[in-house]
Short mmCIF file of C-alpha atoms in Angstrom, two decimals:
data_model
loop_
_atom_site.label_atom_id
_atom_site.label_comp_id
_atom_site.label_asym_id
_atom_site.label_seq_id
_atom_site.Cartn_x
_atom_site.Cartn_y
_atom_site.Cartn_z
CA MET F 1302 284.57 237.17 -127.56
CA PRO F 1303 282.05 239.39 -129.41
CA GLU F 1304 283.28 242.38 -131.35
CA CYS F 1305 282.10 245.97 -131.54
CA VAL F 1306 280.05 246.33 -134.71
CA ILE F 1307 281.60 249.76 -135.33
CA CYS F 1308 285.33 249.41 -134.60
CA ALA F 1309 285.74 245.62 -134.31
CA ALA F 1310 287.33 245.89 -130.86
CA GLU F 1311 286.72 242.92 -128.59
CA VAL F 1312 283.91 243.61 -126.14
CA THR F 1313 283.76 241.96 -122.75
CA VAL F 1314 280.27 240.66 -122.06
CA ASP F 1315 279.32 239.16 -118.72
CA ALA F 1316 278.22 235.51 -118.84
CA SER F 1317 274.93 236.47 -117.22
CA THR F 1318 274.12 239.03 -119.89
CA ILE F 1319 270.51 239.49 -120.89
CA LYS F 1320 268.87 240.44 -124.17
CA GLY F 1321 268.53 244.21 -124.32
CA GLU F 1322 271.57 244.91 -122.12
CA LEU F 1323 273.45 248.04 -123.17
CA ILE F 1324 277.24 247.99 -123.17
CA GLU F 1325 279.65 250.75 -124.12
CA CYS F 1326 282.58 249.84 -126.35
CA LYS F 1327 285.69 250.83 -124.38
CA ASP F 1328 287.60 251.61 -127.56
CA CYS F 1329 285.24 253.76 -129.60
CA GLY F 1330 282.51 254.57 -127.05
CA THR F 1331 279.69 253.23 -129.22
CA GLU F 1332 276.66 252.10 -127.24
CA LEU F 1333 275.99 248.46 -128.10
CA GLU F 1334 272.88 246.44 -127.41
CA VAL F 1335 272.90 242.71 -126.74
CA VAL F 1336 270.42 241.40 -129.33
CA GLY F 1337 271.20 237.70 -128.83
CA VAL F 1338 272.67 235.73 -125.94
CA ASP F 1339 273.45 232.26 -127.29
CA PRO F 1340 275.78 233.09 -128.87
CA VAL F 1341 276.18 236.71 -127.78
CA GLU F 1342 275.28 239.02 -130.63
CA LEU F 1343 275.74 242.79 -130.55
CA ALA F 1344 274.19 245.62 -132.54
CA GLU F 1345 274.60 249.37 -132.36
CA ALA F 1346 272.02 250.58 -129.83
CA PRO F 1347 269.36 252.88 -131.29
CA THR F 1348 269.80 256.51 -130.28
CA GLU F 1349 267.27 257.75 -127.76
CA GLN F 1350 265.29 260.50 -129.42
CA GLU F 1351 263.56 261.75 -126.32
CA ASP F 1352 265.23 264.48 -124.26
CA TRP F 1353 264.08 264.88 -120.67
CA GLY F 1354 267.06 267.14 -120.00
CA GLN F 1355 267.15 269.97 -117.54
CA MET G 856 235.36 275.63 -117.13
CA ASN G 857 238.28 273.77 -118.70
CA THR G 858 238.80 270.10 -117.98
CA ALA G 859 242.31 268.70 -117.54
CA THR G 860 242.21 267.36 -121.10
CA ASP G 861 241.42 270.84 -122.33
CA TYR G 862 244.57 272.17 -120.71
CA GLN G 863 246.64 269.59 -122.53
CA GLN G 864 244.94 270.45 -125.81
CA ILE G 865 245.51 274.15 -125.24
CA GLN G 866 249.20 273.57 -124.59
CA GLN G 867 249.49 271.29 -127.59
CA ARG G 868 247.96 273.99 -129.74
CA TYR G 869 249.75 277.06 -128.45
CA GLU G 870 253.04 276.00 -126.86
CA PHE G 871 256.14 276.15 -129.03
CA ASP G 872 257.18 272.93 -127.44
CA VAL G 873 260.75 271.75 -126.94
CA TYR G 874 259.99 268.96 -124.46
CA PRO G 875 258.43 265.55 -124.98
CA LYS G 876 255.21 265.38 -122.98
CA ARG G 877 253.75 262.85 -120.58
CA ASP G 878 249.97 262.58 -120.45
CA ILE G 879 249.79 264.13 -116.97
CA THR G 880 248.72 267.61 -115.84
CA PHE G 881 250.19 268.58 -112.49
CA VAL G 882 248.17 271.11 -110.54
CA ARG G 883 249.40 271.06 -106.94
CA GLY G 884 252.47 270.31 -104.83
CA GLU G 885 253.35 270.08 -101.15
CA GLY G 886 256.63 268.88 -99.69
CA CYS G 887 257.79 265.83 -101.66
CA ARG G 888 254.37 265.20 -103.19
CA VAL G 889 252.62 266.51 -106.29
CA TRP G 890 249.10 265.82 -107.52
CA ASP G 891 247.67 265.67 -111.01
CA ASP G 892 244.28 266.98 -112.08
CA THR G 893 242.63 263.61 -111.38
CA GLY G 894 243.81 263.73 -107.79
CA LYS G 895 246.49 261.07 -108.23
CA GLU G 896 249.40 261.57 -105.83
CA TYR G 897 253.06 261.20 -106.84
CA LEU G 898 256.28 261.04 -104.83
CA ASP G 899 258.40 263.59 -106.70
CA CYS G 900 261.97 262.31 -106.90
CA ALA G 901 262.87 264.78 -109.64
CA ALA G 902 261.92 267.95 -107.74
CA GLY G 903 261.61 269.93 -110.97
CA HIS G 904 265.13 268.83 -112.01
CA GLY G 905 266.54 269.43 -108.54
CA VAL G 906 264.84 272.76 -107.94
CA VAL G 907 262.68 272.35 -104.85
CA ASN G 908 265.26 271.19 -102.31
CA VAL G 909 263.08 272.78 -99.60
CA GLY G 910 259.98 270.95 -100.85
CA HIS G 911 257.11 272.06 -103.04
CA CYS G 912 255.32 275.19 -101.83
CA ASN G 913 257.50 275.45 -98.74
CA THR G 914 255.51 277.60 -96.30
CA ALA G 915 258.45 279.86 -95.42
CA VAL G 916 259.14 280.53 -99.10
CA VAL G 917 255.46 281.10 -99.91
CA GLU G 918 255.09 283.60 -97.06
CA ALA G 919 258.28 285.44 -98.06
CA ILE G 920 257.01 285.77 -101.64
CA GLN G 921 253.63 287.03 -100.44
CA ARG G 922 255.20 289.60 -98.11
CA GLN G 923 257.62 290.86 -100.76
CA ALA G 924 254.91 291.00 -103.46
CA GLU G 925 253.04 293.52 -101.35
CA LYS G 926 256.17 295.68 -100.87
CA LEU G 927 258.22 295.82 -104.09
CA ILE G 928 258.30 293.45 -107.06
CA THR G 929 260.97 294.91 -109.30
CA CYS G 930 264.04 297.07 -108.73
CA PRO G 931 266.69 297.78 -111.39
CA GLY G 932 270.30 296.85 -110.67
CA THR G 933 271.27 300.48 -110.66
CA TYR G 934 269.56 300.93 -107.27
CA TYR G 935 270.08 299.26 -103.92
CA ASN G 936 267.42 297.00 -102.43
CA ASP G 937 266.95 295.51 -98.96
CA ALA G 938 266.02 291.95 -100.04
CA LYS G 939 268.92 291.84 -102.50
CA ALA G 940 271.43 293.11 -99.95
CA GLN G 941 270.30 290.45 -97.47
CA LEU G 942 270.67 287.70 -100.06
CA LEU G 943 274.15 288.83 -101.16
CA GLU G 944 275.28 288.79 -97.54
CA LYS G 945 273.68 285.36 -97.02
CA LEU G 946 275.39 283.87 -100.09
CA ALA G 947 278.76 285.10 -98.87
CA SER G 948 278.10 283.51 -95.48
CA ILE G 949 277.35 280.01 -96.84
CA THR G 950 280.07 279.82 -99.52
CA PRO G 951 283.78 279.12 -98.87
CA ASP G 952 286.11 281.93 -97.79
CA GLY G 953 286.96 284.31 -100.60
CA LEU G 954 283.75 283.84 -102.55
CA ASN G 955 281.94 286.91 -101.35
CA ARG G 956 280.58 288.90 -104.29
CA SER G 957 277.65 287.61 -106.34
CA PHE G 958 276.20 288.53 -109.71
CA LEU G 959 272.50 287.66 -109.63
CA CYS G 960 270.63 286.43 -112.69
CA ASN G 961 267.66 284.23 -113.55
CA SER G 962 268.88 280.71 -114.34
CA GLY G 963 271.79 278.31 -114.38
CA ALA G 964 272.47 278.84 -118.06
CA GLU G 965 272.61 282.59 -117.47
CA ALA G 966 275.06 282.05 -114.61
CA ILE G 967 277.35 279.98 -116.85
CA GLU G 968 276.99 282.55 -119.62
CA ALA G 969 278.03 285.31 -117.23
CA ALA G 970 280.94 283.26 -115.86
CA ILE G 971 282.28 282.71 -119.38
CA LYS G 972 282.17 286.45 -120.04
CA PHE G 973 283.72 287.26 -116.65
CA ALA G 974 286.55 284.78 -117.30
CA ARG G 975 287.25 286.30 -120.71
CA ALA G 976 287.19 289.84 -119.34
CA THR G 977 289.36 288.99 -116.33
CA THR G 978 292.05 287.01 -118.13
CA GLY G 979 291.96 288.49 -121.63
CA ARG G 980 291.98 284.88 -122.87
CA THR G 981 289.32 283.04 -124.90
CA LYS G 982 289.91 279.30 -124.42
CA PHE G 983 288.02 277.04 -122.04
CA VAL G 984 288.54 273.48 -120.92
CA CYS G 985 285.49 271.45 -119.92
CA ALA G 986 284.73 267.80 -119.21
CA ASN G 987 283.40 264.98 -121.32
CA ARG G 988 279.78 264.25 -120.32
CA SER G 989 279.35 267.81 -118.99
CA PHE G 990 276.09 269.72 -119.11
CA HIS G 991 276.05 273.46 -118.41
CA GLY G 992 272.95 274.76 -120.19
CA ARG G 993 271.40 275.49 -123.54
CA THR G 994 272.28 279.11 -124.32
CA MET G 995 275.06 279.53 -126.87
CA GLY G 996 277.95 279.94 -124.43
CA ALA G 997 276.70 277.35 -121.97
CA LEU G 998 275.96 274.99 -124.85
CA SER G 999 279.51 275.46 -126.12
CA ALA G 1000 280.70 274.23 -122.70
CA THR G 1001 278.33 271.24 -122.85
CA PHE G 1002 279.76 267.97 -124.13
CA SER G 1003 276.94 266.04 -125.78
CA LYS G 1004 276.62 266.52 -129.53
CA ALA G 1005 272.93 265.73 -129.28
CA TYR G 1006 272.31 269.10 -127.63
CA LYS G 1007 274.54 271.00 -130.06
CA ASP G 1008 274.16 269.58 -133.55
CA SER G 1009 271.31 271.80 -134.74
CA PHE G 1010 272.92 275.00 -133.50
CA GLU G 1011 276.47 274.98 -134.85
CA PRO G 1012 278.64 276.98 -135.09
CA LEU G 1013 278.84 277.68 -131.37
CA VAL G 1014 281.29 279.86 -129.44
CA PRO G 1015 284.83 278.82 -130.45
CA GLY G 1016 287.60 277.85 -128.06
CA PHE G 1017 286.01 275.06 -126.00
CA GLU G 1018 287.92 271.82 -125.47
CA PHE G 1019 286.84 268.67 -123.61
CA THR G 1020 288.82 266.15 -121.58
CA PRO G 1021 287.76 262.94 -119.80
CA TYR G 1022 286.24 263.57 -116.37
CA ASN G 1023 288.38 262.55 -113.40
CA ASN G 1024 291.48 262.37 -115.62
CA ILE G 1025 294.12 264.67 -114.09
CA GLU G 1026 296.73 264.04 -116.77
CA ALA G 1027 294.39 264.93 -119.62
CA LEU G 1028 293.24 268.07 -117.85
CA GLY G 1029 296.82 269.14 -117.18
CA ALA G 1030 297.74 268.62 -120.83
CA ALA G 1031 294.77 270.61 -122.11
CA VAL G 1032 295.18 273.72 -119.93
CA THR G 1033 297.72 276.22 -121.25
CA ASN G 1034 298.60 279.87 -120.72
CA GLU G 1035 295.89 280.65 -123.27
CA THR G 1036 293.15 279.07 -121.15
CA ALA G 1037 290.72 281.55 -119.64
CA ALA G 1038 289.02 279.00 -117.39
CA VAL G 1039 288.36 275.40 -116.57
CA ILE G 1040 284.64 274.70 -116.10
CA LEU G 1041 283.70 271.62 -114.08
CA GLU G 1042 280.73 270.13 -112.28
CA PRO G 1043 281.82 268.62 -108.92
CA VAL G 1044 279.35 265.84 -109.75
CA LEU G 1045 278.27 265.26 -113.34
CA GLY G 1046 274.48 265.38 -113.29
CA GLU G 1047 272.97 265.17 -116.75
CA GLY G 1048 276.10 263.24 -117.79
CA GLY G 1049 275.08 260.23 -115.71
CA VAL G 1050 275.76 261.13 -112.04
CA TYR G 1051 279.53 260.63 -111.86
CA VAL G 1052 281.13 261.96 -108.67
CA GLY G 1053 284.30 264.02 -109.09
CA ASP G 1054 287.35 262.54 -107.35
CA HIS G 1055 288.66 264.84 -104.65
CA ASP G 1056 292.18 264.50 -106.14
CA TYR G 1057 290.84 265.54 -109.54
CA LEU G 1058 289.10 268.66 -108.25
CA GLN G 1059 292.16 269.61 -106.16
CA ALA G 1060 294.41 269.04 -109.19
CA ALA G 1061 292.13 271.26 -111.27
CA ARG G 1062 292.74 274.05 -108.74
CA ASN G 1063 296.53 273.59 -108.97
CA ILE G 1064 296.53 273.36 -112.76
CA CYS G 1065 294.56 276.59 -113.01
CA ASP G 1066 296.83 278.38 -110.55
CA LYS G 1067 299.95 277.37 -112.49
CA SER G 1068 298.57 278.48 -115.86
CA GLY G 1069 296.78 281.63 -114.75
CA ALA G 1070 293.40 280.18 -115.71
CA LEU G 1071 290.33 280.62 -113.55
CA LEU G 1072 288.48 277.67 -112.04
CA ILE G 1073 284.71 277.73 -112.47
CA PHE G 1074 282.57 275.21 -110.62
CA ASP G 1075 279.07 274.56 -111.91
CA GLU G 1076 277.14 273.88 -108.70
CA ILE G 1077 273.79 274.50 -110.36
CA GLN G 1078 272.48 271.03 -109.56
CA THR G 1079 274.86 270.08 -106.74
CA GLY G 1080 274.45 273.22 -104.66
CA PHE G 1081 272.26 274.01 -101.68
CA CYS G 1082 272.64 270.80 -99.64
CA ARG G 1083 271.90 268.38 -102.49
CA THR G 1084 275.05 266.28 -101.93
CA GLY G 1085 275.12 266.41 -98.13
CA LYS G 1086 277.05 269.66 -97.82
CA MET G 1087 275.92 273.18 -98.73
CA PHE G 1088 278.02 272.87 -101.92
CA ALA G 1089 279.51 269.71 -103.42
CA SER G 1090 282.98 271.22 -103.85
CA MET G 1091 283.16 271.45 -100.05
CA HIS G 1092 283.61 267.64 -99.93
CA ALA G 1093 286.94 268.08 -101.72
CA GLU G 1094 287.73 271.37 -99.92
CA VAL G 1095 288.45 273.11 -103.21
CA ILE G 1096 287.56 276.77 -103.64
CA PRO G 1097 286.92 277.89 -107.22
CA ASP G 1098 287.28 281.42 -108.58
CA MET G 1099 283.64 281.42 -109.61
CA MET G 1100 280.79 279.24 -108.43
CA CYS G 1101 277.68 279.14 -110.63
CA VAL G 1102 274.47 278.32 -108.76
CA ALA G 1103 270.77 278.27 -109.62
CA LYS G 1104 268.00 275.66 -109.41
CA ALA G 1105 267.37 275.34 -105.64
CA ILE G 1106 268.56 278.81 -104.67
CA ALA G 1107 265.11 280.43 -104.49
CA GLY G 1108 262.88 277.55 -103.44
CA GLY G 1109 261.41 277.10 -106.92
CA LEU G 1110 261.47 280.61 -108.33
CA PRO G 1111 263.82 281.27 -111.27
CA MET G 1112 267.16 282.58 -110.08
CA GLY G 1113 270.85 282.07 -110.72
CA ALA G 1114 274.07 283.55 -109.39
CA VAL G 1115 277.78 283.68 -110.08
CA ILE G 1116 279.57 283.87 -106.75
CA CYS G 1117 282.99 285.37 -107.43
CA GLY G 1118 286.40 285.36 -105.78
CA GLN G 1119 288.88 288.21 -105.60
CA LYS G 1120 290.62 287.46 -108.92
CA VAL G 1121 287.46 288.08 -110.95
CA GLU G 1122 287.01 291.61 -112.25
CA VAL G 1123 284.77 293.13 -114.91
CA SER G 1124 284.10 296.77 -115.58
CA ILE G 1125 280.87 298.41 -114.47
CA GLY G 1126 278.34 298.42 -117.31
CA SER G 1127 279.87 295.44 -119.13
CA HIS G 1128 277.14 292.97 -118.15
CA GLY G 1129 273.64 293.08 -116.75
CA SER G 1130 270.22 291.48 -116.30
CA THR G 1131 266.84 293.23 -116.18
CA PHE G 1132 265.23 290.73 -113.83
CA GLY G 1133 268.40 289.45 -112.15
CA GLY G 1134 268.22 289.86 -108.39
CA ASN G 1135 264.63 291.09 -108.41
CA PRO G 1136 263.20 291.57 -104.90
CA ILE G 1137 260.69 288.70 -105.07
CA CYS G 1138 263.26 286.08 -106.06
CA CYS G 1139 265.70 287.50 -103.51
CA ALA G 1140 263.06 287.26 -100.77
CA ALA G 1141 262.29 283.68 -101.79
CA ALA G 1142 266.00 282.82 -101.81
CA ASN G 1143 266.51 284.37 -98.38
CA ALA G 1144 263.69 282.21 -97.01
CA ALA G 1145 264.85 279.06 -98.82
CA ILE G 1146 268.45 279.36 -97.62
CA GLU G 1147 267.35 280.13 -94.05
CA TYR G 1148 265.13 277.03 -94.17
CA MET G 1149 267.96 274.84 -95.50
CA VAL G 1150 270.31 275.95 -92.73
CA ALA G 1151 267.77 275.88 -89.87
CA ASN G 1152 266.48 272.44 -90.85
CA LYS G 1153 269.92 271.00 -91.63
CA LEU G 1154 268.90 269.74 -95.06
CA ASP G 1155 272.56 268.90 -95.75
CA GLU G 1156 272.51 266.34 -92.93
CA ASN G 1157 269.18 264.92 -94.08
CA ALA G 1158 270.51 264.53 -97.63
CA ALA G 1159 273.68 262.84 -96.39
CA SER G 1160 271.98 260.36 -94.05
CA LEU G 1161 268.93 259.42 -96.12
CA GLY G 1162 270.92 259.32 -99.37
CA SER G 1163 273.50 257.03 -97.84
CA GLN G 1164 270.79 254.82 -96.35
CA LEU G 1165 268.97 254.49 -99.68
CA VAL G 1166 272.12 253.62 -101.64
CA THR G 1167 273.22 251.08 -99.00
CA ARG G 1168 269.86 249.35 -98.95
CA LEU G 1169 269.57 249.25 -102.75
CA ASN G 1170 273.08 247.81 -103.00
CA ASP G 1171 272.30 245.25 -100.30
CA ALA G 1172 269.21 244.18 -102.25
CA ASN G 1173 271.52 243.00 -105.06
CA LEU G 1174 269.03 244.04 -107.73
CA SER G 1175 269.36 241.98 -110.90
CA ARG G 1176 268.59 244.82 -113.30
CA VAL G 1177 271.09 247.25 -111.73
CA ARG G 1178 274.68 247.53 -112.93
CA GLU G 1179 275.89 250.26 -110.57
CA ILE G 1180 274.60 252.88 -108.15
CA ARG G 1181 276.51 256.17 -108.01
CA GLY G 1182 276.03 259.44 -106.21
CA VAL G 1183 276.48 261.50 -103.11
CA GLY G 1184 273.81 262.69 -100.69
CA LEU G 1185 270.45 262.78 -102.44
CA MET G 1186 271.93 263.06 -105.93
CA ILE G 1187 271.78 259.44 -106.99
CA GLY G 1188 272.20 257.70 -110.33
CA ILE G 1189 271.06 254.10 -110.76
CA GLU G 1190 272.70 252.64 -113.83
CA LEU G 1191 270.66 249.79 -115.25
CA ARG G 1192 271.80 247.01 -117.53
CA THR G 1193 269.10 247.93 -120.03
CA LYS G 1194 267.30 251.09 -121.13
CA ALA G 1195 266.11 253.31 -118.30
CA ARG G 1196 263.06 254.89 -119.91
CA PRO G 1197 260.67 251.91 -119.61
CA PHE G 1198 261.38 251.83 -115.88
CA VAL G 1199 260.95 255.59 -115.55
CA MET G 1200 257.53 255.14 -117.13
CA GLN G 1201 256.69 252.18 -114.90
CA LEU G 1202 257.63 254.13 -111.78
CA LEU G 1203 255.58 257.08 -113.01
CA GLU G 1204 252.59 254.79 -113.41
CA GLU G 1205 253.16 253.65 -109.84
CA GLY G 1206 253.26 257.24 -108.59
CA VAL G 1207 257.02 257.86 -108.38
CA ILE G 1208 258.59 260.59 -110.53
CA THR G 1209 262.22 259.97 -111.56
CA LEU G 1210 264.48 261.23 -114.34
CA PRO G 1211 266.35 259.30 -117.00
CA THR G 1212 269.82 260.53 -117.88
CA GLY G 1213 271.53 258.96 -120.84
CA ALA G 1214 270.20 255.64 -122.04
CA THR G 1215 270.66 253.55 -118.92
CA VAL G 1216 270.70 255.79 -115.84
CA ILE G 1217 267.78 256.74 -113.62
CA ARG G 1218 268.48 259.88 -111.65
CA LEU G 1219 266.97 260.64 -108.25
CA LEU G 1220 266.85 264.27 -107.09
CA PRO G 1221 264.09 264.33 -104.47
CA PRO G 1222 263.34 267.32 -102.27
CA LEU G 1223 265.78 267.26 -99.35
CA THR G 1224 262.84 267.48 -96.96
CA ILE G 1225 262.01 263.89 -97.85
CA THR G 1226 261.08 261.88 -94.76
CA GLN G 1227 262.19 258.46 -93.57
CA GLU G 1228 258.75 257.10 -94.45
CA GLU G 1229 258.99 258.51 -97.99
CA ILE G 1230 262.52 257.14 -98.47
CA THR G 1231 261.32 253.71 -97.36
CA HIS G 1232 258.43 253.91 -99.83
CA LEU G 1233 260.85 254.91 -102.60
CA GLU G 1234 263.21 252.07 -101.71
CA GLU G 1235 260.32 249.57 -101.87
CA ARG G 1236 259.18 250.83 -105.27
CA LEU G 1237 262.71 250.78 -106.72
CA THR G 1238 263.45 247.34 -105.30
CA SER G 1239 260.24 245.95 -106.77
CA CYS G 1240 260.95 247.58 -110.13
CA PHE G 1241 264.57 246.46 -110.50
CA THR G 1242 264.37 242.92 -109.09
#
């Protein structure tokens, strides 16, 4: 099972995952991006700089 | 005469800009549609961040503004005014029992700011409990009640005394609220935080927790109010009555206005707060017309039925790029498996305006006057985009 790149917690990734999928680490809340699928490889997702907020 | 490009250049040169810009200049709106300066038509499923629930340039609102503009445009709060009196009475008639006195201001952030001050003055306490993922505005008090560090980092230190607990977690809320808590501030549905609907049990528990500790309960209905979720106010789904309800956005059909609608426990001394433009006759006239339109045209029922239909059909389509669809009425969040912004841009290119919220959620807040034909068009565009 892949691990969170920040806290090393195990991260559940669906078998049908796709490159670019974003997953939140349930332990530390870090947003992780699937950067490889065979095998599954995770990286910390880049922070969105753009704010469309209200 | 300026071309459209000139307008963009002028803004780029002279606006102290705080928003990223799209290369589009909007010049006209009607109902659920807006047009840019090239004549391209868009289905507006953002409605100015949930502002024009009654549709762009609603005729009843436009006529009310025109009539009032010829009579009286400004009137200080120290004097009485006919349009203001009518609006105050109207707000009391559409809110739950006990919420019958409103402070009128100019925006949602101002409403939250006022509610924070009213809670401090009423209770003599200075601590507040808010929710993770909350968004309440960008002024210093409202920002202090907002969760995301991204909004706050450049402006620290903020107002002290604000604590955050996980949304929909009754135990955590109960543990955080003490006899030093002035108020709990909650959105019945988290909007900017990703469109998470508050559990009825959670909102009812928040009421009980506040009652036991002597804290006030403040609901932020700025985005959820005025029929957006299928009822006049979202807290009506859970049948929970707060001590203060903050409203804004859709209240005046597109004109800037906010209000704090207060219950009997809330008291502040005369002269302790104010707003030069708050409750000005033009915005009050627009709000009177907008609210009358919402009620007469049953926009709550339209939001409930068309929102439910859209969510059901999108779920039935089993869209490969969608992880989850959340929402109530016509406040809908589509959580994607990947980043939302490329799809927001694709939809924009195809003539559909949506809003991203967080990295993966596309938020839909269309005017509540949206028709069956427009909902079907939206469903087709979303299905095509997310398949």
